[in-house]
């Protein structure tokens, strides 16, 4: 696990965008999976800016959707499909033909999940996956507990996740109770994995991600224990009170410079 602690949210966003742009420049036909949520907004803005500057070509990328609400039409503005299109695909000129959707509206959800996993396998797995961290330790919608070899599947959303997503739905009672998520198996097998973490509110869960043995009750801790993972945390999210973490935090200063944040 590589840890990068940046001085603030803007630096976290720039750092992640530079790393992804660099990876895409050397692998223009990469299979990528990208997150929704508040955390990656700045990252997407920076990535689009780098794309406009010609840092990489997005026309050959294959994009896999990470999660979707159940029973929400893809053209519903609250569907993740639309969110990703507005924030990531459209600014980079990525066409719908380049996207493998998770079909939360499918009548046979089991078959839709199997088709998704088959598409990931046929593509040779994910090259790059970028993730946010849920307040309960989820990644994508892999709610705890999540087995490391879990397939793409329907999940019941926890009350905590529904409360946190109520901001998009007006009230928690309107947030769908279920979702479909890319499974842990695909995510953990990705060659490059970035976990973005920002905000004081994520301190406790980030401590559990990096400072306890990997357990299914904290799905992101399974990610942290896997190969090829980099956690980029804005300093406010960093759990400084934990001594072992503080030591690792100072050793990440070189990584901070690596990301160009002086
Ligand atoms: P957030 O969501 O970036 O809006 O905090 C993260 C998540 O739940 O995955």
Short mmCIF file of C-alpha atoms in Angstrom, two decimals, residues 7 55 68 91 95 99 112 128 138 155 170 256:
data_model
loop_
_atom_site.label_atom_id
_atom_site.label_comp_id
_atom_site.label_asym_id
_atom_site.label_seq_id
_atom_site.Cartn_x
_atom_site.Cartn_y
_atom_site.Cartn_z
CA UNK A 7 -2.17 19.29 2.10
CA UNK A 55 -2.16 14.94 -21.72
CA UNK A 68 -26.07 1.82 -9.73
CA UNK A 91 -16.18 16.39 -20.60
CA UNK A 95 -19.07 7.90 -26.17
CA UNK A 99 -19.19 2.25 -21.58
CA UNK A 112 -27.30 -8.59 -15.94
CA UNK A 128 -7.33 1.21 -13.35
CA UNK A 138 -17.78 0.48 1.53
CA UNK A 155 -26.97 -5.44 -2.44
CA UNK A 170 -34.31 15.11 -0.78
CA UNK A 256 3.56 14.57 -1.42
#
